[in-house]
Amino acid sequence: MKINSFLLLMLLFTITKAQTNKFKFRRNITGVNANWHKLKLPERLYKNVGLGFDDLRIFGINGKDTLEVPYLLKQKDDLISSQDVPFKQINQSTNTEGYFYTFHSPQANTINQITLNFKDQNFDWHVKLEGSNDNKEWFTILNNYRILSIKNSSTDYHFTKLDFADSKYQYYRIALKSQVQPELLSAKISKSDTIKGTSQEVKYKKFNIQNDAVQKVTIIDIPLENTVPVSFLKLKAMNSFDFYRPLKIECVTDSFKTDNGIRYNYAELYQGTFSSFEKPEYHFLNTITSGLRITIQNNDNQPLRLGDLELKGNIYEIIARFDNPALSYSLYYGNEKSTPPSYEIEKFQSKIPPDLTSAIIGDEEKNPAYSVNTTKPLFENKAWLWIVMAIIIALLGWFSFRMLKN
């Protein structure tokens, strides 16, 4: 009976170890005192976690009991929604002050964006936007707002979106100051809302700026202090003149050694325009990386004087169900061969409590149960090799002697 109990304990230990021995790293989880908790992934975890977080697992262990914890991985990014508001153009007129376009809606609607579409391809105009509820008394919303379009063999850039604070009127009037009559093709009036996600500042080392006179580009390399998610970049120019330059943002994917030092491979995150007409803020897919590269195309213009830059990244959060809070839990990762888990709670997210308390993920440590299955050589002892060689030599000698004798 005692032998059977001992074998059972050994079997349970083997099963427990088999579940966790494929992961290189683990972090203890503390503060589990309920069935549901949220856990923020630590910044230094991203360097060693697998691609797409496929190898993230939570195990609870207490003696003979081992339990895999189901979880959901959430990215706390911004949620942006835009709703078009029906308006009808009712008037188009002109006087010495410019050209006027009036839009009307049967009821007052809250809006904060108007996107204009012109047949004209090259212009630089100033806009005045007004609102009214009776088409008689007008209130200024935007004044001396600049819109621009440039199209030629080397440039195709336009900025024709009017952004302003929430406004609620039945009538809107746009006044354009132009030397020629604009050809307005359409106007889209909308209400845009942004629910801010949870992001954190991304720290970087001193960035390096190179102005390549041959390629006519400015290249900014930004090594990060840690491998972390990045989804936002803000770049400041110190020049007082107007400009618009094609811009590309790339992230480091991997590195390799050469005779001239370490080189990096990059993947494109964003392509757009760096200009004095728009906010120099760029949003792109939340990407885990160790560095960024910004390329600004100067063409025949002098390079810009660049100031500080700001980086942010959306955090990742785990929502987990701990069926037995009394167990000791740990987060395991670091298995390149893992496939993503599939848990039922993904289908029942409406049942998750809205207000969750936070559990804490501890420091990284090497998983003591980690083991790598290696193929052992056929003969580990060199003596066996000498014996086999001796047998082969003896056989060859015997066959040779038989042949000579015949």
mmCIF file of C-alpha atoms in Angstrom:
data_model
loop_
_atom_site.group_PDB
_atom_site.id
_atom_site.type_symbol
_atom_site.label_atom_id
_atom_site.label_comp_id
_atom_site.label_asym_id
_atom_site.label_seq_id
_atom_site.Cartn_x
_atom_site.Cartn_y
_atom_site.Cartn_z
ATOM 1 C CA MET A 1 0.000 0.000 0.000
ATOM 2 C CA LYS A 2 2.845 2.376 0.868
ATOM 3 C CA ILE A 3 4.592 1.500 -2.386
ATOM 4 C CA ASN A 4 1.434 2.286 -4.363
ATOM 5 C CA SER A 5 1.082 5.671 -2.620
ATOM 6 C CA PHE A 6 4.724 6.463 -3.384
ATOM 7 C CA LEU A 7 4.278 5.548 -7.053
ATOM 8 C CA LEU A 8 1.128 7.684 -7.232
ATOM 9 C CA LEU A 9 2.979 10.710 -5.828
ATOM 10 C CA MET A 10 5.830 10.173 -8.282
ATOM 11 C CA LEU A 11 3.347 9.928 -11.142
ATOM 12 C CA LEU A 12 1.629 13.157 -10.113
ATOM 13 C CA PHE A 13 5.004 14.911 -9.816
ATOM 14 C CA THR A 14 5.928 13.687 -13.288
ATOM 15 C CA ILE A 15 2.635 14.976 -14.740
ATOM 16 C CA THR A 16 3.100 18.361 -13.048
ATOM 17 C CA LYS A 17 6.647 18.658 -14.329
ATOM 18 C CA ALA A 18 5.593 17.563 -17.826
ATOM 19 C CA GLN A 19 3.150 20.456 -18.015
ATOM 20 C CA THR A 20 5.709 23.110 -17.099
ATOM 21 C CA ASN A 21 9.070 21.730 -18.243
ATOM 22 C CA LYS A 22 8.747 23.113 -21.766
ATOM 23 C CA PHE A 23 8.854 26.745 -20.618
ATOM 24 C CA LYS A 24 12.168 28.509 -19.992
ATOM 25 C CA PHE A 25 10.829 31.231 -17.699
ATOM 26 C CA ARG A 26 8.256 31.728 -14.996
ATOM 27 C CA ARG A 27 6.939 34.551 -12.807
ATOM 28 C CA ASN A 28 5.085 33.968 -9.560
ATOM 29 C CA ILE A 29 1.624 35.510 -9.245
ATOM 30 C CA THR A 30 0.540 37.026 -5.943
ATOM 31 C CA GLY A 31 -2.665 38.620 -4.739
ATOM 32 C CA VAL A 32 -5.026 35.910 -5.980
ATOM 33 C CA ASN A 33 -7.988 36.002 -3.612
ATOM 34 C CA ALA A 34 -10.975 35.765 -5.961
ATOM 35 C CA ASN A 35 -12.103 33.802 -9.005
ATOM 36 C CA TRP A 36 -11.450 36.648 -11.473
ATOM 37 C CA HIS A 37 -8.441 38.952 -11.682
ATOM 38 C CA LYS A 38 -6.718 41.172 -14.206
ATOM 39 C CA LEU A 39 -2.935 41.148 -14.570
ATOM 40 C CA LYS A 40 -0.807 43.727 -16.374
ATOM 41 C CA LEU A 41 2.066 42.173 -18.312
ATOM 42 C CA PRO A 42 5.417 43.509 -16.998
ATOM 43 C CA GLU A 43 7.565 45.566 -19.359
ATOM 44 C CA ARG A 44 10.525 43.198 -19.216
ATOM 45 C CA LEU A 45 8.423 40.165 -20.135
ATOM 46 C CA TYR A 46 8.126 41.047 -23.836
ATOM 47 C CA LYS A 47 11.760 40.259 -24.624
ATOM 48 C CA ASN A 48 11.416 36.538 -23.886
ATOM 49 C CA VAL A 49 7.770 35.821 -24.664
ATOM 50 C CA GLY A 50 6.944 33.972 -27.884
ATOM 51 C CA LEU A 51 5.642 35.530 -31.064
ATOM 52 C CA GLY A 52 1.963 36.410 -30.683
ATOM 53 C CA PHE A 53 2.047 35.404 -26.992
ATOM 54 C CA ASP A 54 1.355 31.801 -28.042
ATOM 55 C CA ASP A 55 3.395 30.390 -25.152
ATOM 56 C CA LEU A 56 1.765 32.264 -22.253
ATOM 57 C CA ARG A 57 0.370 29.830 -19.688
ATOM 58 C CA ILE A 58 -0.790 30.149 -16.091
ATOM 59 C CA PHE A 59 -0.495 27.075 -13.856
ATOM 60 C CA GLY A 60 -1.611 26.618 -10.296
ATOM 61 C CA ILE A 61 0.330 24.017 -8.291
ATOM 62 C CA ASN A 62 -0.267 22.758 -4.764
ATOM 63 C CA GLY A 63 1.312 19.408 -4.062
ATOM 64 C CA LYS A 64 -0.497 16.883 -6.213
ATOM 65 C CA ASP A 65 -2.878 19.395 -7.800
ATOM 66 C CA THR A 66 -1.991 21.125 -11.070
ATOM 67 C CA LEU A 67 -4.485 23.389 -12.779
ATOM 68 C CA GLU A 68 -4.158 25.356 -16.010
ATOM 69 C CA VAL A 69 -5.859 28.725 -15.686
ATOM 70 C CA PRO A 70 -7.959 29.974 -18.647
ATOM 71 C CA TYR A 71 -7.352 33.582 -19.601
ATOM 72 C CA LEU A 72 -8.037 36.303 -22.162
ATOM 73 C CA LEU A 73 -5.293 38.576 -23.473
ATOM 74 C CA LYS A 74 -6.522 42.133 -23.957
ATOM 75 C CA GLN A 75 -4.804 45.024 -25.698
ATOM 76 C CA LYS A 76 -5.786 48.344 -24.120
ATOM 77 C CA ASP A 77 -5.758 50.425 -27.300
ATOM 78 C CA ASP A 78 -7.856 53.430 -28.328
ATOM 79 C CA LEU A 79 -11.349 52.805 -29.693
ATOM 80 C CA ILE A 80 -12.187 55.284 -32.454
ATOM 81 C CA SER A 81 -15.667 55.569 -33.929
ATOM 82 C CA SER A 82 -16.942 57.921 -36.621
ATOM 83 C CA GLN A 83 -20.548 58.529 -37.588
ATOM 84 C CA ASP A 84 -21.593 60.515 -40.672
ATOM 85 C CA VAL A 85 -24.254 63.163 -40.080
ATOM 86 C CA PRO A 86 -26.731 63.874 -42.912
ATOM 87 C CA PHE A 87 -26.449 67.456 -44.224
ATOM 88 C CA LYS A 88 -27.593 69.008 -47.482
ATOM 89 C CA GLN A 89 -25.866 71.837 -49.297
ATOM 90 C CA ILE A 90 -28.477 74.595 -49.718
ATOM 91 C CA ASN A 91 -26.486 77.588 -50.861
ATOM 92 C CA GLN A 92 -23.384 78.609 -52.772
ATOM 93 C CA SER A 93 -22.482 82.264 -53.186
ATOM 94 C CA THR A 94 -19.593 84.690 -53.514
ATOM 95 C CA ASN A 95 -18.685 88.283 -52.666
ATOM 96 C CA THR A 96 -15.535 90.309 -52.192
ATOM 97 C CA GLU A 97 -14.666 88.323 -49.067
ATOM 98 C CA GLY A 98 -14.605 84.935 -50.814
ATOM 99 C CA TYR A 99 -16.726 81.950 -51.738
ATOM 100 C CA PHE A 100 -19.443 80.609 -49.398
ATOM 101 C CA TYR A 101 -21.009 77.142 -49.025
ATOM 102 C CA THR A 102 -23.938 76.585 -46.651
ATOM 103 C CA PHE A 103 -25.122 73.204 -45.313
ATOM 104 C CA HIS A 104 -28.372 72.410 -43.507
ATOM 105 C CA SER A 105 -29.742 69.552 -41.419
ATOM 106 C CA PRO A 106 -33.417 69.137 -40.373
ATOM 107 C CA GLN A 107 -32.258 69.002 -36.750
ATOM 108 C CA ALA A 108 -29.238 70.173 -34.829
ATOM 109 C CA ASN A 109 -26.561 67.481 -34.649
ATOM 110 C CA THR A 110 -23.288 67.434 -32.805
ATOM 111 C CA ILE A 111 -20.312 67.257 -35.176
ATOM 112 C CA ASN A 112 -16.548 67.853 -34.969
ATOM 113 C CA GLN A 113 -15.231 67.095 -38.465
ATOM 114 C CA ILE A 114 -15.886 68.260 -42.018
ATOM 115 C CA THR A 115 -13.907 66.690 -44.852
ATOM 116 C CA LEU A 116 -13.899 68.663 -48.107
ATOM 117 C CA ASN A 117 -13.290 67.185 -51.542
ATOM 118 C CA PHE A 118 -12.314 69.570 -54.354
ATOM 119 C CA LYS A 119 -11.746 69.040 -58.038
ATOM 120 C CA ASP A 120 -8.831 71.468 -57.750
ATOM 121 C CA GLN A 121 -5.506 69.688 -57.262
ATOM 122 C CA ASN A 122 -3.202 72.566 -56.352
ATOM 123 C CA PHE A 123 -4.338 75.216 -53.879
ATOM 124 C CA ASP A 124 -3.480 76.949 -50.621
ATOM 125 C CA TRP A 125 -6.615 78.477 -49.070
ATOM 126 C CA HIS A 126 -7.793 79.815 -45.724
ATOM 127 C CA VAL A 127 -11.177 78.748 -44.376
ATOM 128 C CA LYS A 128 -13.679 80.287 -41.991
ATOM 129 C CA LEU A 129 -16.302 77.963 -40.477
ATOM 130 C CA GLU A 130 -19.477 79.318 -38.853
ATOM 131 C CA GLY A 131 -22.574 77.780 -37.283
ATOM 132 C CA SER A 132 -26.162 79.004 -36.940
ATOM 133 C CA ASN A 133 -29.549 77.730 -35.840
ATOM 134 C CA ASP A 134 -31.669 80.196 -37.875
ATOM 135 C CA ASN A 135 -29.474 80.954 -40.911
ATOM 136 C CA LYS A 136 -29.296 84.571 -39.745
ATOM 137 C CA GLU A 137 -27.101 84.884 -36.684
ATOM 138 C CA TRP A 138 -23.721 83.208 -37.221
ATOM 139 C CA PHE A 139 -21.085 82.105 -34.702
ATOM 140 C CA THR A 140 -17.437 81.509 -35.593
ATOM 141 C CA ILE A 141 -16.126 77.965 -35.067
ATOM 142 C CA LEU A 142 -12.867 78.162 -37.049
ATOM 143 C CA ASN A 143 -11.129 81.247 -38.407
ATOM 144 C CA ASN A 144 -8.192 81.482 -40.804
ATOM 145 C CA TYR A 145 -7.924 77.680 -40.927
ATOM 146 C CA ARG A 146 -5.526 76.564 -43.642
ATOM 147 C CA ILE A 147 -6.222 73.803 -46.177
ATOM 148 C CA LEU A 148 -3.760 72.724 -48.818
ATOM 149 C CA SER A 149 -3.354 70.457 -51.848
ATOM 150 C CA ILE A 150 -0.202 69.894 -53.897
ATOM 151 C CA LYS A 151 0.059 67.417 -56.745
ATOM 152 C CA ASN A 152 2.973 67.132 -59.155
ATOM 153 C CA SER A 153 5.465 64.548 -60.409
ATOM 154 C CA SER A 154 7.115 64.176 -56.987
ATOM 155 C CA THR A 155 4.347 65.078 -54.493
ATOM 156 C CA ASP A 156 0.726 64.113 -53.907
ATOM 157 C CA TYR A 157 -0.380 65.720 -50.653
ATOM 158 C CA HIS A 158 -3.640 67.237 -49.501
ATOM 159 C CA PHE A 159 -4.970 68.430 -46.174
ATOM 160 C CA THR A 160 -8.675 69.296 -46.391
ATOM 161 C CA LYS A 161 -10.149 68.040 -43.121
ATOM 162 C CA LEU A 162 -11.593 70.608 -40.718
ATOM 163 C CA ASP A 163 -11.163 69.477 -37.103
ATOM 164 C CA PHE A 164 -12.861 71.448 -34.340
ATOM 165 C CA ALA A 165 -14.499 71.111 -30.938
ATOM 166 C CA ASP A 166 -17.955 69.527 -30.689
ATOM 167 C CA SER A 167 -20.520 71.880 -32.216
ATOM 168 C CA LYS A 168 -24.290 71.605 -32.475
ATOM 169 C CA TYR A 169 -26.072 73.735 -35.094
ATOM 170 C CA GLN A 170 -28.591 73.205 -37.866
ATOM 171 C CA TYR A 171 -26.625 75.353 -40.329
ATOM 172 C CA TYR A 172 -22.925 75.432 -41.149
ATOM 173 C CA ARG A 173 -21.261 77.885 -43.494
ATOM 174 C CA ILE A 174 -17.789 77.583 -44.989
ATOM 175 C CA ALA A 175 -16.051 80.662 -46.397
ATOM 176 C CA LEU A 176 -13.013 80.188 -48.675
ATOM 177 C CA LYS A 177 -10.589 82.974 -49.526
ATOM 178 C CA SER A 178 -9.405 82.234 -53.052
ATOM 179 C CA GLN A 179 -8.381 84.120 -56.187
ATOM 180 C CA VAL A 180 -10.257 81.608 -58.368
ATOM 181 C CA GLN A 181 -13.584 79.891 -57.812
ATOM 182 C CA PRO A 182 -13.119 76.523 -56.047
ATOM 183 C CA GLU A 183 -14.895 73.467 -57.408
ATOM 184 C CA LEU A 184 -16.285 71.698 -54.357
ATOM 185 C CA LEU A 185 -17.238 68.126 -55.270
ATOM 186 C CA SER A 186 -18.481 66.914 -51.894
ATOM 187 C CA ALA A 187 -18.359 67.469 -48.158
ATOM 188 C CA LYS A 188 -18.576 64.781 -45.484
ATOM 189 C CA ILE A 189 -19.774 65.975 -42.100
ATOM 190 C CA SER A 190 -19.237 63.615 -39.181
ATOM 191 C CA LYS A 191 -18.890 63.111 -35.438
ATOM 192 C CA SER A 192 -15.727 61.324 -34.334
ATOM 193 C CA ASP A 193 -15.334 59.879 -30.834
ATOM 194 C CA THR A 194 -12.266 58.353 -29.211
ATOM 195 C CA ILE A 195 -12.339 56.189 -26.110
ATOM 196 C CA LYS A 196 -8.828 56.377 -24.769
ATOM 197 C CA GLY A 197 -7.097 53.089 -24.091
ATOM 198 C CA THR A 198 -4.355 52.541 -21.558
ATOM 199 C CA SER A 199 -0.883 53.374 -22.783
ATOM 200 C CA GLN A 200 2.470 53.962 -21.161
ATOM 201 C CA GLU A 201 5.496 56.023 -22.081
ATOM 202 C CA VAL A 202 8.182 54.143 -23.969
ATOM 203 C CA LYS A 203 11.694 54.991 -22.846
ATOM 204 C CA TYR A 204 14.432 55.145 -25.433
ATOM 205 C CA LYS A 205 18.175 55.671 -25.512
ATOM 206 C CA LYS A 206 19.749 58.682 -27.195
ATOM 207 C CA PHE A 207 18.550 58.643 -30.802
ATOM 208 C CA ASN A 208 20.848 59.156 -33.780
ATOM 209 C CA ILE A 209 20.082 61.519 -36.711
ATOM 210 C CA GLN A 210 21.814 61.106 -40.078
ATOM 211 C CA ASN A 211 21.313 63.421 -43.061
ATOM 212 C CA ASP A 212 22.117 61.544 -46.269
ATOM 213 C CA ALA A 213 22.889 64.113 -48.988
ATOM 214 C CA VAL A 214 23.090 61.471 -51.721
ATOM 215 C CA GLN A 215 19.726 59.808 -50.999
ATOM 216 C CA LYS A 216 18.280 63.191 -49.887
ATOM 217 C CA VAL A 217 16.806 61.699 -46.706
ATOM 218 C CA THR A 218 17.024 62.143 -42.963
ATOM 219 C CA ILE A 219 17.244 58.889 -41.001
ATOM 220 C CA ILE A 220 16.505 58.766 -37.264
ATOM 221 C CA ASP A 221 17.440 55.562 -35.413
ATOM 222 C CA ILE A 222 15.779 55.158 -32.006
ATOM 223 C CA PRO A 223 17.056 52.273 -29.857
ATOM 224 C CA LEU A 224 14.648 51.484 -27.021
ATOM 225 C CA GLU A 225 15.717 50.711 -23.477
ATOM 226 C CA ASN A 226 13.619 47.525 -23.491
ATOM 227 C CA THR A 227 11.731 45.378 -25.968
ATOM 228 C CA VAL A 228 8.198 46.742 -25.514
ATOM 229 C CA PRO A 229 4.989 47.503 -27.437
ATOM 230 C CA VAL A 230 4.970 50.791 -29.401
ATOM 231 C CA SER A 231 1.905 52.308 -31.080
ATOM 232 C CA PHE A 232 2.387 56.103 -31.046
ATOM 233 C CA LEU A 233 5.092 58.536 -32.112
ATOM 234 C CA LYS A 234 5.194 62.315 -31.825
ATOM 235 C CA LEU A 235 7.979 64.181 -33.600
ATOM 236 C CA LYS A 236 8.723 67.885 -33.230
ATOM 237 C CA ALA A 237 10.359 70.117 -35.854
ATOM 238 C CA MET A 238 12.105 73.336 -34.823
ATOM 239 C CA ASN A 239 11.770 75.131 -38.181
ATOM 240 C CA SER A 240 9.620 78.236 -38.547
ATOM 241 C CA PHE A 241 8.827 77.767 -42.277
ATOM 242 C CA ASP A 242 6.092 75.537 -43.706
ATOM 243 C CA PHE A 243 7.030 72.088 -44.945
ATOM 244 C CA TYR A 244 5.599 68.745 -46.006
ATOM 245 C CA ARG A 245 7.852 65.705 -46.325
ATOM 246 C CA PRO A 246 7.078 62.017 -46.976
ATOM 247 C CA LEU A 247 7.706 60.021 -43.811
ATOM 248 C CA LYS A 248 8.142 56.324 -43.090
ATOM 249 C CA ILE A 249 8.260 54.600 -39.678
ATOM 250 C CA GLU A 250 9.818 51.140 -39.351
ATOM 251 C CA CYS A 251 10.458 48.781 -36.441
ATOM 252 C CA VAL A 252 13.388 46.467 -35.737
ATOM 253 C CA THR A 253 12.503 42.817 -36.346
ATOM 254 C CA ASP A 254 15.876 41.130 -35.780
ATOM 255 C CA SER A 255 19.635 41.701 -35.999
ATOM 256 C CA PHE A 256 22.692 40.010 -37.475
ATOM 257 C CA LYS A 257 26.455 40.387 -37.165
ATOM 258 C CA THR A 258 28.663 41.648 -39.989
ATOM 259 C CA ASP A 259 32.302 42.668 -40.310
ATOM 260 C CA ASN A 260 31.155 46.275 -39.831
ATOM 261 C CA GLY A 261 29.157 45.564 -36.676
ATOM 262 C CA ILE A 262 25.562 44.639 -35.893
ATOM 263 C CA ARG A 263 22.955 45.293 -38.602
ATOM 264 C CA TYR A 264 19.172 45.289 -38.243
ATOM 265 C CA ASN A 265 16.227 44.155 -40.315
ATOM 266 C CA TYR A 266 13.143 46.387 -40.352
ATOM 267 C CA ALA A 267 9.426 46.098 -41.047
ATOM 268 C CA GLU A 268 7.237 49.031 -42.078
ATOM 269 C CA LEU A 269 4.727 50.344 -39.534
ATOM 270 C CA TYR A 270 3.506 53.600 -41.041
ATOM 271 C CA GLN A 271 3.815 55.677 -44.191
ATOM 272 C CA GLY A 272 2.499 59.225 -44.441
ATOM 273 C CA THR A 273 3.517 62.878 -44.370
ATOM 274 C CA PHE A 274 5.425 64.986 -41.886
ATOM 275 C CA SER A 275 4.126 68.531 -42.336
ATOM 276 C CA SER A 276 3.672 71.858 -40.578
ATOM 277 C CA PHE A 277 -0.082 71.788 -41.330
ATOM 278 C CA GLU A 278 -0.996 68.748 -39.255
ATOM 279 C CA LYS A 279 -0.200 67.538 -35.786
ATOM 280 C CA PRO A 280 3.042 65.510 -35.978
ATOM 281 C CA GLU A 281 1.402 62.581 -34.204
ATOM 282 C CA TYR A 282 1.334 59.115 -35.721
ATOM 283 C CA HIS A 283 -0.699 56.104 -34.625
ATOM 284 C CA PHE A 284 0.085 52.610 -35.909
ATOM 285 C CA LEU A 285 -0.437 48.969 -35.006
ATOM 286 C CA ASN A 286 0.762 48.149 -31.504
ATOM 287 C CA THR A 287 4.050 46.347 -32.197
ATOM 288 C CA ILE A 288 6.621 44.763 -29.888
ATOM 289 C CA THR A 289 10.106 45.888 -30.897
ATOM 290 C CA SER A 290 13.509 46.942 -29.582
ATOM 291 C CA GLY A 291 13.946 49.949 -31.837
ATOM 292 C CA LEU A 292 12.440 52.267 -34.463
ATOM 293 C CA ARG A 293 13.706 53.974 -37.599
ATOM 294 C CA ILE A 294 12.164 57.121 -39.084
ATOM 295 C CA THR A 295 12.979 58.089 -42.670
ATOM 296 C CA ILE A 296 12.086 61.602 -43.884
ATOM 297 C CA GLN A 297 12.341 62.297 -47.620
ATOM 298 C CA ASN A 298 13.792 65.784 -48.120
ATOM 299 C CA ASN A 299 14.024 65.801 -51.932
ATOM 300 C CA ASP A 300 15.896 69.004 -52.821
ATOM 301 C CA ASN A 301 15.028 70.787 -49.578
ATOM 302 C CA GLN A 302 17.365 71.348 -46.682
ATOM 303 C CA PRO A 303 17.004 68.874 -43.798
ATOM 304 C CA LEU A 304 14.677 69.857 -40.972
ATOM 305 C CA ARG A 305 15.890 70.707 -37.485
ATOM 306 C CA LEU A 306 14.299 68.089 -35.282
ATOM 307 C CA GLY A 307 13.560 68.397 -31.575
ATOM 308 C CA ASP A 308 12.353 65.917 -29.000
ATOM 309 C CA LEU A 309 10.207 62.934 -29.828
ATOM 310 C CA GLU A 310 7.672 61.048 -27.740
ATOM 311 C CA LEU A 311 6.826 57.354 -27.848
ATOM 312 C CA LYS A 312 3.937 55.452 -26.294
ATOM 313 C CA GLY A 313 2.680 51.889 -26.372
ATOM 314 C CA ASN A 314 -0.599 50.261 -25.435
ATOM 315 C CA ILE A 315 -0.314 47.843 -22.541
ATOM 316 C CA TYR A 316 -1.369 44.198 -22.627
ATOM 317 C CA GLU A 317 -3.538 42.833 -19.862
ATOM 318 C CA ILE A 318 -4.584 39.316 -18.897
ATOM 319 C CA ILE A 319 -8.057 38.572 -17.561
ATOM 320 C CA ALA A 320 -7.905 35.181 -15.848
ATOM 321 C CA ARG A 321 -10.297 32.883 -13.989
ATOM 322 C CA PHE A 322 -8.797 31.246 -10.905
ATOM 323 C CA ASP A 323 -11.121 28.390 -9.990
ATOM 324 C CA ASN A 324 -9.165 27.643 -6.811
ATOM 325 C CA PRO A 325 -7.661 30.836 -5.337
ATOM 326 C CA ALA A 326 -5.922 28.791 -2.622
ATOM 327 C CA LEU A 327 -3.342 27.395 -5.078
ATOM 328 C CA SER A 328 0.055 28.945 -5.782
ATOM 329 C CA TYR A 329 0.049 30.356 -9.307
ATOM 330 C CA SER A 330 2.814 31.198 -11.767
ATOM 331 C CA LEU A 331 2.979 32.596 -15.288
ATOM 332 C CA TYR A 332 5.080 30.471 -17.663
ATOM 333 C CA TYR A 333 6.521 31.422 -21.077
ATOM 334 C CA GLY A 334 9.524 30.928 -23.320
ATOM 335 C CA ASN A 335 8.564 27.994 -25.542
ATOM 336 C CA GLU A 336 9.124 28.573 -29.254
ATOM 337 C CA LYS A 337 7.132 25.479 -30.221
ATOM 338 C CA SER A 338 3.944 26.387 -28.337
ATOM 339 C CA THR A 339 0.645 26.763 -30.122
ATOM 340 C CA PRO A 340 -1.913 29.329 -28.922
ATOM 341 C CA PRO A 341 -4.255 28.047 -26.214
ATOM 342 C CA SER A 342 -7.996 27.788 -26.736
ATOM 343 C CA TYR A 343 -10.204 28.502 -23.726
ATOM 344 C CA GLU A 344 -13.977 28.461 -23.430
ATOM 345 C CA ILE A 345 -14.146 31.789 -21.613
ATOM 346 C CA GLU A 346 -13.553 33.525 -24.947
ATOM 347 C CA LYS A 347 -17.122 32.562 -25.894
ATOM 348 C CA PHE A 348 -18.611 33.786 -22.616
ATOM 349 C CA GLN A 349 -16.986 37.185 -22.125
ATOM 350 C CA SER A 350 -20.323 38.714 -21.116
ATOM 351 C CA LYS A 351 -20.171 36.635 -17.925
ATOM 352 C CA ILE A 352 -16.904 38.238 -16.791
ATOM 353 C CA PRO A 353 -17.461 40.695 -13.887
ATOM 354 C CA PRO A 354 -16.980 44.332 -14.977
ATOM 355 C CA ASP A 355 -14.840 45.436 -12.026
ATOM 356 C CA LEU A 356 -11.823 43.221 -11.519
ATOM 357 C CA THR A 357 -9.114 43.557 -8.904
ATOM 358 C CA SER A 358 -5.497 43.258 -9.964
ATOM 359 C CA ALA A 359 -3.176 40.393 -9.159
ATOM 360 C CA ILE A 360 0.562 41.017 -9.389
ATOM 361 C CA ILE A 361 3.032 39.281 -11.691
ATOM 362 C CA GLY A 362 6.448 38.985 -10.023
ATOM 363 C CA ASP A 363 10.012 39.079 -11.283
ATOM 364 C CA GLU A 364 11.285 36.786 -13.986
ATOM 365 C CA GLU A 365 13.193 33.661 -13.004
ATOM 366 C CA LYS A 366 14.423 30.619 -14.856
ATOM 367 C CA ASN A 367 11.999 27.734 -14.650
ATOM 368 C CA PRO A 368 13.694 25.030 -12.510
ATOM 369 C CA ALA A 369 11.578 22.340 -14.186
ATOM 370 C CA TYR A 370 12.689 23.333 -17.697
ATOM 371 C CA SER A 371 14.362 20.525 -19.616
ATOM 372 C CA VAL A 372 15.395 20.113 -23.215
ATOM 373 C CA ASN A 373 15.142 16.735 -24.880
ATOM 374 C CA THR A 374 18.404 16.168 -26.714
ATOM 375 C CA THR A 375 19.223 13.227 -28.934
ATOM 376 C CA LYS A 376 22.044 11.292 -27.278
ATOM 377 C CA PRO A 377 24.875 9.901 -29.429
ATOM 378 C CA LEU A 378 24.733 6.232 -30.196
ATOM 379 C CA PHE A 379 27.954 5.604 -28.293
ATOM 380 C CA GLU A 380 28.599 7.917 -25.371
ATOM 381 C CA ASN A 381 31.685 5.930 -24.213
ATOM 382 C CA LYS A 382 34.741 6.098 -26.498
ATOM 383 C CA ALA A 383 35.695 2.553 -25.487
ATOM 384 C CA TRP A 384 32.753 1.231 -27.485
ATOM 385 C CA LEU A 385 34.051 3.027 -30.572
ATOM 386 C CA TRP A 386 37.469 1.328 -30.212
ATOM 387 C CA ILE A 387 35.823 -2.058 -29.769
ATOM 388 C CA VAL A 388 33.653 -1.564 -32.882
ATOM 389 C CA MET A 389 36.668 -0.390 -34.888
ATOM 390 C CA ALA A 390 38.661 -3.426 -33.731
ATOM 391 C CA ILE A 391 35.855 -5.767 -34.811
ATOM 392 C CA ILE A 392 35.628 -4.082 -38.218
ATOM 393 C CA ILE A 393 39.423 -4.327 -38.725
ATOM 394 C CA ALA A 394 39.371 -7.983 -37.710
ATOM 395 C CA LEU A 395 36.577 -8.765 -40.167
ATOM 396 C CA LEU A 396 38.336 -6.930 -42.985
ATOM 397 C CA GLY A 397 41.566 -8.812 -42.213
ATOM 398 C CA TRP A 398 39.769 -12.157 -42.179
ATOM 399 C CA PHE A 399 38.037 -11.509 -45.527
ATOM 400 C CA SER A 400 41.316 -10.307 -47.033
ATOM 401 C CA PHE A 401 43.128 -13.457 -45.854
ATOM 402 C CA ARG A 402 40.353 -15.659 -47.369
ATOM 403 C CA MET A 403 40.638 -13.864 -50.694
ATOM 404 C CA LEU A 404 44.436 -14.196 -50.778
ATOM 405 C CA LYS A 405 44.231 -17.904 -49.856
ATOM 406 C CA ASN A 406 41.781 -18.632 -52.681
#
